[in-house]
Coordinates of C-alpha atoms in Angstrom, one line a residue:
Chain A
X1 CA -39.7 -23.3 59.7
X2 CA -37.5 -20.6 58.1
X3 CA -38.1 -21.6 54.7
X4 CA -41.6 -20.5 54.2
X5 CA -41.0 -17.0 55.7
X6 CA -39.3 -15.9 52.4
X7 CA -39.8 -12.4 51.3
X8 CA -43.0 -11.8 49.2
X9 CA -44.7 -15.1 50.2
X10 CA -48.1 -15.0 51.9
X11 CA -48.6 -17.2 54.8
X12 CA -52.3 -16.8 56.0
X13 CA -53.2 -17.2 59.6
X14 CA -56.3 -16.9 61.8
X15 CA -56.6 -16.0 65.5
X16 CA -55.1 -18.5 68.1
X17 CA -52.9 -20.0 65.5
X18 CA -49.2 -20.6 66.8
X19 CA -46.7 -19.0 64.4
X20 CA -43.3 -19.6 66.0
X21 CA -41.3 -19.8 69.2
X22 CA -41.0 -16.6 71.2
X23 CA -37.3 -17.3 71.9
X24 CA -36.1 -16.9 68.4
X25 CA -38.6 -14.2 67.3
X26 CA -40.1 -11.0 68.6
X27 CA -43.8 -10.5 68.6
X28 CA -45.2 -7.6 66.5
X29 CA -48.8 -6.2 65.8
X30 CA -51.6 -8.7 65.6
X31 CA -49.7 -11.4 67.8
X32 CA -49.4 -12.3 71.3
X33 CA -47.1 -14.5 73.4
X34 CA -48.6 -17.6 75.4
X35 CA -46.4 -20.2 76.6
X36 CA -43.2 -19.1 74.7
X37 CA -45.1 -19.2 71.5
X38 CA -45.8 -16.3 69.1
X39 CA -49.5 -16.7 68.4
X40 CA -51.6 -14.8 66.0
X41 CA -54.5 -12.8 67.2
X42 CA -56.1 -11.6 63.9
X43 CA -56.9 -13.2 60.4
X44 CA -54.5 -12.0 57.9
X45 CA -51.0 -12.4 56.3
X46 CA -47.8 -13.1 58.4
X47 CA -45.1 -10.5 57.8
X48 CA -41.5 -10.9 58.9
X49 CA -38.9 -8.2 59.2
X50 CA -35.6 -9.9 60.4
X51 CA -36.7 -11.4 63.9
X52 CA -39.9 -9.3 64.1
X53 CA -43.2 -11.2 63.4
X54 CA -46.5 -9.3 62.7
X55 CA -49.7 -10.2 61.4
X56 CA -51.5 -7.8 59.1
X57 CA -55.3 -8.1 59.3
X58 CA -56.8 -7.9 55.8
X59 CA -59.6 -5.6 56.7
X60 CA -59.4 -3.4 59.9
X61 CA -59.8 0.3 60.8
X62 CA -57.3 2.9 59.8
X63 CA -53.9 2.8 61.8
X64 CA -52.6 6.3 61.5
X65 CA -49.0 7.1 60.9
X66 CA -47.4 10.6 61.1
X67 CA -47.2 12.4 58.0
X68 CA -50.5 10.5 56.4
X69 CA -53.0 12.4 54.4
X70 CA -56.4 11.9 55.7
X71 CA -60.1 13.1 54.9
X72 CA -62.3 13.6 57.9
X73 CA -65.5 15.0 59.2
X74 CA -66.1 17.4 62.1
X75 CA -68.0 15.7 64.7
X76 CA -67.7 18.0 67.7
X77 CA -66.5 21.7 68.4
X78 CA -64.6 21.9 71.8
X79 CA -62.6 24.5 73.6
X80 CA -59.8 25.3 71.3
X81 CA -60.0 22.1 69.4
X82 CA -62.2 20.2 66.8
X83 CA -63.0 16.6 67.1
X84 CA -62.7 14.9 63.5
X85 CA -64.0 11.3 62.6
X86 CA -61.2 9.8 60.3
X87 CA -62.2 6.1 60.3
X88 CA -59.8 5.5 63.1
X89 CA -60.3 3.7 66.5
X90 CA -60.8 7.1 68.2
X91 CA -61.9 10.6 66.8
X92 CA -58.8 12.7 65.7
X93 CA -58.1 16.2 67.1
X94 CA -57.6 19.4 65.3
X95 CA -56.2 21.9 67.3
X96 CA -57.1 25.5 66.8
X97 CA -53.4 26.3 66.8
X98 CA -52.9 24.0 63.8
X99 CA -55.2 25.5 61.4
X100 CA -54.5 28.4 59.0
X101 CA -56.4 31.4 60.3
X102 CA -57.4 34.5 58.3
X103 CA -55.1 37.4 58.1
X104 CA -51.8 35.8 57.6
X105 CA -50.3 32.6 58.3
X106 CA -47.8 33.9 61.0
X107 CA -50.6 35.3 63.4
X108 CA -51.1 35.1 67.1
X109 CA -54.4 33.4 68.1
X110 CA -56.6 35.6 69.9
X111 CA -59.5 35.1 72.3
X112 CA -61.8 36.0 69.5
X113 CA -60.7 33.3 67.4
X114 CA -61.7 30.9 70.0
X115 CA -65.2 32.3 70.1
X116 CA -65.6 32.0 66.4
X117 CA -64.3 28.5 65.8
X118 CA -67.6 27.6 64.1
X119 CA -66.9 30.2 61.5
X120 CA -64.0 28.2 60.4
X121 CA -65.2 24.5 60.8
X122 CA -68.6 23.3 61.9
X123 CA -70.0 20.1 62.9
X124 CA -70.4 18.0 59.6
X125 CA -67.9 20.0 57.5
X126 CA -65.3 17.8 55.5
X127 CA -61.8 18.5 55.6
X128 CA -58.5 17.4 54.3
X129 CA -55.4 17.3 56.7
X130 CA -52.2 15.7 57.6
X131 CA -51.4 13.6 60.7
X132 CA -49.2 15.8 63.0
X133 CA -48.6 13.6 66.1
X134 CA -50.1 11.3 68.3
X135 CA -51.4 11.9 72.0
X136 CA -50.3 9.4 74.7
X137 CA -53.7 7.4 74.5
X138 CA -53.1 7.0 70.7
X139 CA -55.4 9.5 69.5
X140 CA -54.1 11.3 66.3
X141 CA -53.5 15.1 66.3
X142 CA -54.1 16.7 62.8
X143 CA -53.0 20.0 61.1
X144 CA -54.2 22.0 58.1
X145 CA -51.2 24.4 57.8
X146 CA -50.7 24.1 54.1
X147 CA -52.6 25.9 51.4
X148 CA -53.6 22.4 50.1
X149 CA -55.4 21.5 53.3
X150 CA -58.6 22.7 54.6
X151 CA -62.3 22.5 54.0
X152 CA -63.7 20.5 51.2
X153 CA -66.3 21.5 48.8
X154 CA -67.5 21.0 45.1
X155 CA -67.7 17.3 45.4
X156 CA -68.7 14.2 47.1
X157 CA -67.3 11.6 49.7
X158 CA -66.7 7.9 48.9
X159 CA -65.9 5.7 51.7
X160 CA -63.8 2.4 50.9
X161 CA -61.6 -0.1 53.1
X162 CA -58.3 1.8 54.2
X163 CA -56.4 -1.3 53.0
X164 CA -57.1 -0.5 49.6
X165 CA -55.3 2.7 49.3
X166 CA -51.6 2.6 48.9
X167 CA -49.1 5.2 49.9
X168 CA -48.3 7.3 46.8
X169 CA -46.0 10.2 45.9
X170 CA -49.1 12.5 45.8
X171 CA -52.6 11.8 47.0
X172 CA -54.0 14.7 45.2
X173 CA -54.8 13.3 41.7
X174 CA -56.2 15.3 38.9
X175 CA -58.0 13.1 36.2
X176 CA -58.2 14.3 32.6
X177 CA -62.1 14.1 32.7
X178 CA -62.1 17.4 34.9
X179 CA -62.3 15.7 38.3
X180 CA -60.0 16.0 41.2
X181 CA -59.5 13.2 43.6
X182 CA -58.0 13.3 47.2
X183 CA -57.1 9.8 48.6
X184 CA -57.2 10.0 52.2
X185 CA -55.1 7.1 53.7
X186 CA -57.9 6.5 55.9
X187 CA -60.2 5.1 53.3
X188 CA -62.2 8.4 52.7
X189 CA -61.9 9.6 49.2
X190 CA -62.9 13.1 48.1
X191 CA -64.3 13.3 44.5
X192 CA -64.6 16.9 43.3
X193 CA -64.7 19.3 40.4
X194 CA -61.4 20.2 39.1
X195 CA -60.0 23.5 40.5
X196 CA -57.4 25.3 38.6
X197 CA -53.6 25.1 40.3
X198 CA -53.4 28.9 40.6
X199 CA -56.7 29.3 42.2
X200 CA -55.8 26.5 44.7
X201 CA -52.5 28.0 45.8
X202 CA -52.9 31.7 46.3
X203 CA -49.3 31.6 48.1
X204 CA -49.2 35.1 49.5
X205 CA -52.8 36.1 49.3
X206 CA -54.4 33.5 51.6
X207 CA -58.1 34.0 50.9
X208 CA -59.9 33.2 54.1
X209 CA -63.2 33.7 52.7
X210 CA -62.5 31.1 49.8
X211 CA -60.8 28.6 52.2
X212 CA -63.5 28.5 54.9
X213 CA -66.5 29.0 52.5
X214 CA -69.6 26.8 52.9
X215 CA -70.8 27.5 49.3
X216 CA -70.2 25.4 46.3
X217 CA -69.0 26.9 42.9
X218 CA -71.2 26.4 39.9
X219 CA -70.7 22.8 38.8
X220 CA -72.1 22.1 35.2
X221 CA -74.0 19.0 34.4
X222 CA -71.0 17.4 32.6
X223 CA -68.8 17.7 35.6
X224 CA -71.7 16.3 37.8
X225 CA -71.7 13.3 35.6
X226 CA -68.0 12.8 35.6
X227 CA -67.8 13.1 39.4
X228 CA -70.6 10.5 39.9
X229 CA -69.0 8.4 37.4
X230 CA -65.8 8.2 39.2
X231 CA -67.5 7.8 42.5
X232 CA -69.4 4.7 41.2
X233 CA -66.1 3.4 39.6
X234 CA -64.4 3.6 43.0
X235 CA -67.3 1.7 44.8
X236 CA -67.3 -1.0 42.3
X237 CA -63.4 -1.6 42.6
X238 CA -64.0 -1.5 46.4
X239 CA -66.6 -4.2 46.4
X240 CA -64.2 -6.3 44.5
X241 CA -61.5 -5.4 46.9
X242 CA -59.0 -4.1 44.4
X243 CA -56.5 -1.4 45.5
X244 CA -56.9 2.1 43.9
X245 CA -54.4 3.1 41.3
X246 CA -54.8 6.0 38.8
X247 CA -54.2 4.0 35.8
X248 CA -56.9 1.4 36.8
X249 CA -59.2 4.4 37.5
X250 CA -58.5 5.8 34.0
X251 CA -59.0 2.5 32.4
X252 CA -62.4 2.0 34.1
X253 CA -63.6 5.5 33.3
X254 CA -62.7 5.0 29.7
X255 CA -64.7 1.8 29.6
X256 CA -67.6 3.2 31.4
X257 CA -67.7 6.3 29.0
X258 CA -67.7 3.8 25.9
X259 CA -70.7 1.9 27.5
X260 CA -72.8 5.0 26.9
X261 CA -75.2 3.8 29.8
X262 CA -76.5 5.7 32.5
X263 CA -74.0 6.3 35.3
X264 CA -76.3 4.6 37.9
X265 CA -76.4 1.4 35.7
X266 CA -72.7 1.0 36.6
X267 CA -73.6 0.0 40.0
X268 CA -75.5 -3.0 38.7
X269 CA -73.6 -6.2 39.7
X270 CA -73.3 -7.6 36.1
X271 CA -72.1 -4.2 34.7
X272 CA -69.5 -4.1 37.5
X273 CA -68.3 -7.5 37.0
X274 CA -67.9 -6.8 33.1
X275 CA -66.0 -3.7 34.0
X276 CA -63.5 -5.5 36.2
X277 CA -63.1 -8.3 33.8
X278 CA -62.4 -5.8 30.9
X279 CA -59.7 -3.7 32.8
X280 CA -58.2 -6.8 34.3
X281 CA -57.5 -8.1 30.7
X282 CA -56.3 -4.8 29.4
X283 CA -53.0 -4.6 31.1
Chain B
X1 CA -98.4 -30.0 76.8
X2 CA -95.5 -32.3 76.2
X3 CA -94.6 -33.4 72.7
X4 CA -95.9 -36.5 71.2
X5 CA -92.7 -36.7 69.1
X6 CA -90.1 -39.3 70.2
X7 CA -87.0 -37.4 71.1
X8 CA -84.8 -40.2 70.7
X9 CA -86.3 -43.4 68.9
X10 CA -85.2 -47.1 69.6
X11 CA -83.0 -46.9 66.5
X12 CA -80.9 -44.0 68.1
X13 CA -82.2 -41.3 65.8
X14 CA -83.7 -38.1 66.8
X15 CA -86.9 -36.3 65.5
X16 CA -85.0 -34.5 62.6
X17 CA -83.2 -37.7 61.8
X18 CA -79.7 -37.0 63.5
X19 CA -77.7 -39.2 65.6
X20 CA -77.1 -38.4 69.3
X21 CA -73.8 -36.3 68.8
X22 CA -74.5 -35.2 65.3
X23 CA -74.3 -31.5 64.8
X24 CA -76.9 -29.6 62.5
X25 CA -75.3 -28.5 59.1
X26 CA -73.6 -25.0 59.6
X27 CA -73.4 -22.5 56.8
X28 CA -71.3 -19.2 57.3
X29 CA -71.4 -16.0 55.1
X30 CA -69.0 -13.3 55.9
X31 CA -69.9 -11.0 52.9
X32 CA -69.8 -7.2 53.4
X33 CA -72.9 -5.6 54.7
X34 CA -73.2 -1.9 54.3
X35 CA -70.7 0.0 56.1
X36 CA -70.0 -2.4 59.1
X37 CA -66.5 -3.4 60.0
X38 CA -67.2 -6.9 60.2
X39 CA -70.2 -9.1 59.6
X40 CA -71.2 -12.8 59.6
X41 CA -74.6 -14.5 58.8
X42 CA -74.6 -17.9 60.4
X43 CA -77.0 -20.9 60.3
X44 CA -77.1 -23.9 62.6
X45 CA -79.8 -26.0 60.9
X46 CA -82.8 -23.6 61.0
X47 CA -81.4 -21.2 63.5
X48 CA -80.1 -18.2 61.7
X49 CA -78.5 -15.0 63.1
X50 CA -76.7 -12.0 61.6
X51 CA -74.0 -10.2 63.5
X52 CA -72.5 -6.8 62.5
X53 CA -69.6 -5.1 64.2
X54 CA -68.9 -1.7 64.3
X55 CA -65.7 -0.4 65.9
X56 CA -63.4 0.1 67.5
X57 CA -64.7 3.5 67.2
X58 CA -65.0 6.8 69.3
X59 CA -67.2 5.7 72.2
X60 CA -70.7 7.4 71.9
X61 CA -71.4 7.8 75.8
X62 CA -68.4 9.5 77.2
X63 CA -69.3 8.5 80.5
X64 CA -68.7 5.1 79.8
X65 CA -65.4 5.2 78.2
X66 CA -62.5 3.4 80.0
X67 CA -59.1 5.0 79.8
X68 CA -57.2 1.7 79.6
X69 CA -59.3 -0.5 77.3
X70 CA -62.2 -0.5 74.8
X71 CA -65.8 -1.1 76.0
X72 CA -67.8 -3.9 74.4
X73 CA -71.6 -3.0 73.6
X74 CA -73.7 -5.8 72.7
X75 CA -77.3 -5.1 71.2
X76 CA -79.5 -8.0 70.4
X77 CA -82.6 -7.7 68.3
X78 CA -85.1 -10.5 68.0
X79 CA -87.2 -10.2 64.7
X80 CA -90.8 -10.7 65.1
X81 CA -91.1 -13.3 62.5
X82 CA -88.3 -15.4 63.8
X83 CA -90.4 -17.7 66.0
X84 CA -93.4 -19.9 65.3
X85 CA -95.9 -17.4 66.6
X86 CA -95.4 -14.0 65.3
X87 CA -94.9 -11.4 68.2
X88 CA -92.9 -8.3 68.6
X89 CA -90.6 -8.3 71.6
X90 CA -89.7 -5.0 73.4
X91 CA -86.2 -4.2 73.1
X92 CA -85.8 -4.1 76.8
X93 CA -87.1 -7.7 77.2
X94 CA -85.4 -9.3 80.2
X95 CA -84.5 -12.5 78.3
X96 CA -83.0 -10.5 75.4
X97 CA -80.9 -8.1 77.9
X98 CA -79.7 -11.2 79.5
X99 CA -78.7 -12.8 76.2
X100 CA -76.8 -9.6 75.2
X101 CA -75.1 -9.6 78.7
X102 CA -74.1 -13.2 78.4
X103 CA -72.6 -12.4 75.0
X104 CA -70.7 -9.5 76.4
X105 CA -69.2 -11.4 79.1
X106 CA -68.2 -14.2 77.0
X107 CA -66.2 -12.1 74.8
X108 CA -64.7 -9.7 77.2
X109 CA -61.8 -12.0 78.3
X110 CA -61.2 -13.1 74.5
X111 CA -61.0 -9.7 72.7
X112 CA -57.8 -7.8 73.4
X113 CA -59.6 -4.6 74.7
X114 CA -56.4 -3.2 76.0
X115 CA -55.1 -2.2 72.7
X116 CA -57.8 0.3 72.0
X117 CA -58.1 2.5 75.1
X118 CA -61.1 5.0 75.2
X119 CA -62.9 3.2 72.1
X120 CA -66.1 1.1 71.8
X121 CA -66.6 -2.0 69.9
X122 CA -70.5 -2.4 69.0
X123 CA -71.7 -5.8 68.4
X124 CA -75.3 -5.8 66.8
X125 CA -77.0 -9.3 66.7
X126 CA -80.1 -9.9 64.7
X127 CA -81.9 -13.1 65.3
X128 CA -83.5 -14.0 62.0
X129 CA -84.8 -17.5 62.8
X130 CA -85.1 -19.4 66.0
X131 CA -84.9 -23.2 66.1
X132 CA -83.0 -23.9 69.4
X133 CA -79.3 -23.2 70.1
X134 CA -80.0 -19.4 69.9
X135 CA -77.2 -18.6 72.4
X136 CA -74.5 -20.6 70.6
X137 CA -75.5 -19.4 67.2
X138 CA -74.9 -15.9 68.4
X139 CA -71.6 -16.7 70.1
X140 CA -70.2 -18.3 66.9
X141 CA -71.4 -15.7 64.6
X142 CA -69.9 -12.9 66.8
X143 CA -66.6 -14.8 66.8
X144 CA -66.5 -14.8 63.1
X145 CA -67.7 -11.2 62.9
X146 CA -65.0 -10.0 65.2
X147 CA -62.4 -11.8 63.1
X148 CA -63.8 -10.2 60.0
X149 CA -63.5 -6.8 61.4
X150 CA -59.8 -7.4 62.2
X151 CA -60.3 -7.1 66.0
X152 CA -57.5 -8.8 67.9
X153 CA -58.6 -11.8 69.9
X154 CA -56.8 -14.5 71.6
X155 CA -58.6 -17.4 70.0
X156 CA -61.7 -18.4 68.3
X157 CA -64.8 -18.9 70.7
X158 CA -66.8 -22.1 69.7
X159 CA -70.1 -22.7 71.4
X160 CA -72.2 -25.9 71.3
X161 CA -75.4 -26.6 73.2
X162 CA -76.1 -30.1 74.9
X163 CA -79.1 -31.8 76.8
X164 CA -79.8 -35.1 78.2
X165 CA -82.7 -37.4 77.3
X166 CA -83.1 -40.0 80.3
X167 CA -79.4 -40.7 80.5
X168 CA -78.4 -40.2 77.0
X169 CA -76.6 -37.1 76.2
X170 CA -77.6 -35.2 72.9
X171 CA -75.7 -32.3 71.1
X172 CA -77.0 -29.2 69.2
X173 CA -80.6 -29.1 70.2
X174 CA -83.6 -28.1 68.3
X175 CA -86.3 -25.9 69.7
X176 CA -88.3 -29.0 70.1
X177 CA -85.7 -30.9 72.1
X178 CA -84.9 -27.8 74.1
X179 CA -88.3 -27.4 75.2
X180 CA -88.5 -30.9 76.7
X181 CA -85.0 -31.6 77.9
X182 CA -82.6 -30.2 80.3
X183 CA -79.9 -28.4 78.3
X184 CA -76.8 -26.2 78.6
X185 CA -74.5 -24.1 76.4
X186 CA -70.7 -24.4 76.5
X187 CA -68.2 -22.1 74.7
X188 CA -64.7 -23.2 74.5
X189 CA -61.3 -21.7 73.0
X190 CA -60.1 -24.6 71.0
X191 CA -56.3 -23.9 71.4
X192 CA -56.2 -24.1 75.1
X193 CA -59.3 -25.7 75.7
X194 CA -60.4 -23.2 78.1
X195 CA -64.1 -22.4 78.7
X196 CA -65.6 -18.9 78.5
X197 CA -69.1 -19.8 79.0
X198 CA -71.4 -22.2 80.5
X199 CA -75.0 -21.4 80.5
X200 CA -77.3 -23.7 82.3
X201 CA -81.0 -22.4 82.7
X202 CA -82.6 -25.6 83.5
X203 CA -82.1 -28.3 86.2
X204 CA -79.5 -30.9 85.5
X205 CA -78.4 -34.0 87.2
X206 CA -74.9 -33.4 88.6
X207 CA -73.7 -36.8 87.3
X208 CA -74.8 -35.8 83.7
X209 CA -73.1 -32.4 83.7
X210 CA -69.4 -33.8 83.5
X211 CA -70.4 -35.8 80.6
X212 CA -72.3 -33.2 78.5
X213 CA -69.5 -30.8 79.5
X214 CA -66.9 -32.8 77.9
X215 CA -68.8 -33.8 74.7
X216 CA -69.5 -30.0 74.1
X217 CA -65.8 -29.4 74.5
X218 CA -65.1 -31.9 71.8
X219 CA -67.8 -30.8 69.5
X220 CA -66.4 -27.2 69.8
X221 CA -63.1 -28.4 68.3
X222 CA -65.2 -29.7 65.4
X223 CA -67.0 -26.4 64.9
X224 CA -63.6 -24.7 65.1
X225 CA -62.4 -26.5 62.1
X226 CA -65.5 -25.4 60.2
X227 CA -65.2 -21.8 61.2
X228 CA -61.4 -21.6 60.5
X229 CA -62.0 -22.9 57.1
X230 CA -64.5 -20.0 56.5
X231 CA -62.1 -17.6 57.9
X232 CA -59.3 -19.1 55.7
X233 CA -61.4 -18.8 52.6
X234 CA -62.2 -15.2 53.2
X235 CA -58.7 -14.2 54.1
X236 CA -57.3 -15.9 50.7
X237 CA -60.0 -14.4 48.6
X238 CA -59.3 -11.0 49.8
X239 CA -55.5 -11.4 49.7
X240 CA -56.0 -12.8 46.2
X241 CA -58.1 -9.8 44.9
X242 CA -55.6 -7.4 46.3
X243 CA -52.6 -9.3 44.6
X244 CA -54.3 -9.8 41.1
X245 CA -54.7 -6.1 40.5
X246 CA -51.2 -5.4 41.9
X247 CA -49.0 -7.7 39.4
X248 CA -51.2 -8.4 36.4
X249 CA -49.0 -10.5 34.1
X250 CA -48.7 -13.7 36.2
X251 CA -52.6 -13.7 36.9
X252 CA -53.3 -17.0 35.5
X253 CA -50.9 -19.0 37.6
X254 CA -51.1 -17.4 41.0
X255 CA -54.4 -19.5 42.2
X256 CA -52.4 -22.7 41.9
X257 CA -49.5 -21.2 43.8
X258 CA -51.9 -19.9 46.6
X259 CA -53.3 -23.4 47.1
X260 CA -49.9 -24.7 47.6
X261 CA -49.2 -22.3 50.2
X262 CA -52.3 -22.7 52.0
X263 CA -51.6 -26.1 53.5
X264 CA -48.7 -25.7 55.8

C-alpha cells in the first residue's frame, strides 16, 4: 500500500472509504477508526506525514491557527469582549484587553473603557486581526495590538473559500493600480483604496480618531473603478476555484483594463472564462 | 378513486415502463449556490429537491447550543408548484415538520457532531418537484450536500423506497404507485450495511417486510456507487483547478495523470 502514498501524489477519497490499517498508522483530521481500519470521514485529498494519515476536505469552513491574519465582522458586543464572525465554526472573541486603546499603547483599562466599547467597535464593523489563542472549546481569540490591525474602511469586502488563500510572507498587498488588499486566511478579503505607508503607521503618535473612525476618506472615481475591478476579478478566480496569487491578480487586472469594457461586464460568464483562458496561457 | 392504470402489467412492466427492481434515473448537481457551504440538487425521475448547508457556524439560538457537540437544524420548504394541484403549504404543516424531524434523526448518528461543540449545522431542503419518494430524495441530497460542505460523516447515507403490489415487491415508487401501494423508505450506510432510517406510514404485511427491507438495502448499494462517483468527480475537478494554477508549465499532461491515479 505504501507506494501510492508518495510525496506530492494526490489520492482522492470520500466518506466511509477505508484508507489503511490503524495498527501501522495514526489517524489525523478527517478520519476515524472502526474495526482497526483508518476510515475517511470527508471527501478530499489524503495526506500523510510519516505515520499520520489525514484527509483534507476540498471546501470547508476556516480552520484557525495561531498567528493567522483574519478579517472579521463584529456581530455582538458583550461585557469586556466583542464577538466576531470570521467564517469559522464559531464566532471569534476579541477581548477589550487585546485592542489598542486611545491614549498610549501601555495604558490600564478603566471602567470607562468598558462603558464606551461601542465607540471602538460596533455591531457590523469590519476589522483585521490576528489569531492570538484558542479557548478550551476551540473558539479563537483575536488581537489587534499592532498598528496594522484594526477597523477597516475605504473599501469593500469579498468573500471566497478559505482553501483558495495560501499562507504568504505578507497578507497586506499593495497593487500598483492604487488598491490595497488584505487577504484574510479565513477567506474574507478587504479591497480598499491605497493608503500611504506613513499615514498607516504613525508609530509613536497613535491616532485613535483615525483608527476607530467610521468615516471614509474621499475616494475618487478612478479608485472606485479599480477597487470594483479587483473585487470582480477575485470573484471570477474564486468561481473557477483558482487560488489567489498577486501575479495572477495583476495579470488579470492588466487583461481587464485592456478589454476597455464596463467593470460589471467582467462578471458575465463568457468574459470570465475568456479571462481565465488568457491568464492561464500567459505563464 | 383508485387508479385505472395497471401498477404492474402482465409483462412485468410498471406504469412508467420500468421493471420491478429498476430505479428511476438519478441526476446530481453539486455546483455552488450563493454563499452556502455545501449544496446539491438531486433528481430521482421527476422528483427534484435542492439542499443547501450552512455551517458549522455560531448557533443562532443560544438556548439550544450544546457544549459538547453541534446542533443539526433542518428546515423543509415545499414549493407551491411542486405538486399537481398548486397550493401553498404553511411552513408549520405537520407533515413537513415530521419530514424535517425524520431527516434530522437520520443524520444525527452519521454526522460527527462531537467535533464542533457549541456550533450549529443548518440544512435547508427545498422541494422543487414531487413525484413519489420525497423522503429518500431528501435524504440522498442531504448526504451529498453535507459531503460538499466538508462536514465529517462516518459514511454515506443512501435511501430508497420500496412497496408491494399484491405479493410483488417494487423499488423507487412514483407518486402514482405510492398512492395505491403499501410502501416504506429505508436508508442504509453502505460500508457497514447499517440502517439509519426505516419509515413506514402505511400498513404492510409482516411477511413482505423482510423482503423489501433486504431489497432496499441492495438498492442502497447501487445508489451509493452513483453518489460516490458524483462526489469523486467534484473533488477531482476542484483539486485539478487548484493544481493547474499552481504549477502552470505541466498543465497539458496532468489530466491524464489524474485519471490514472483515480482508480486505485
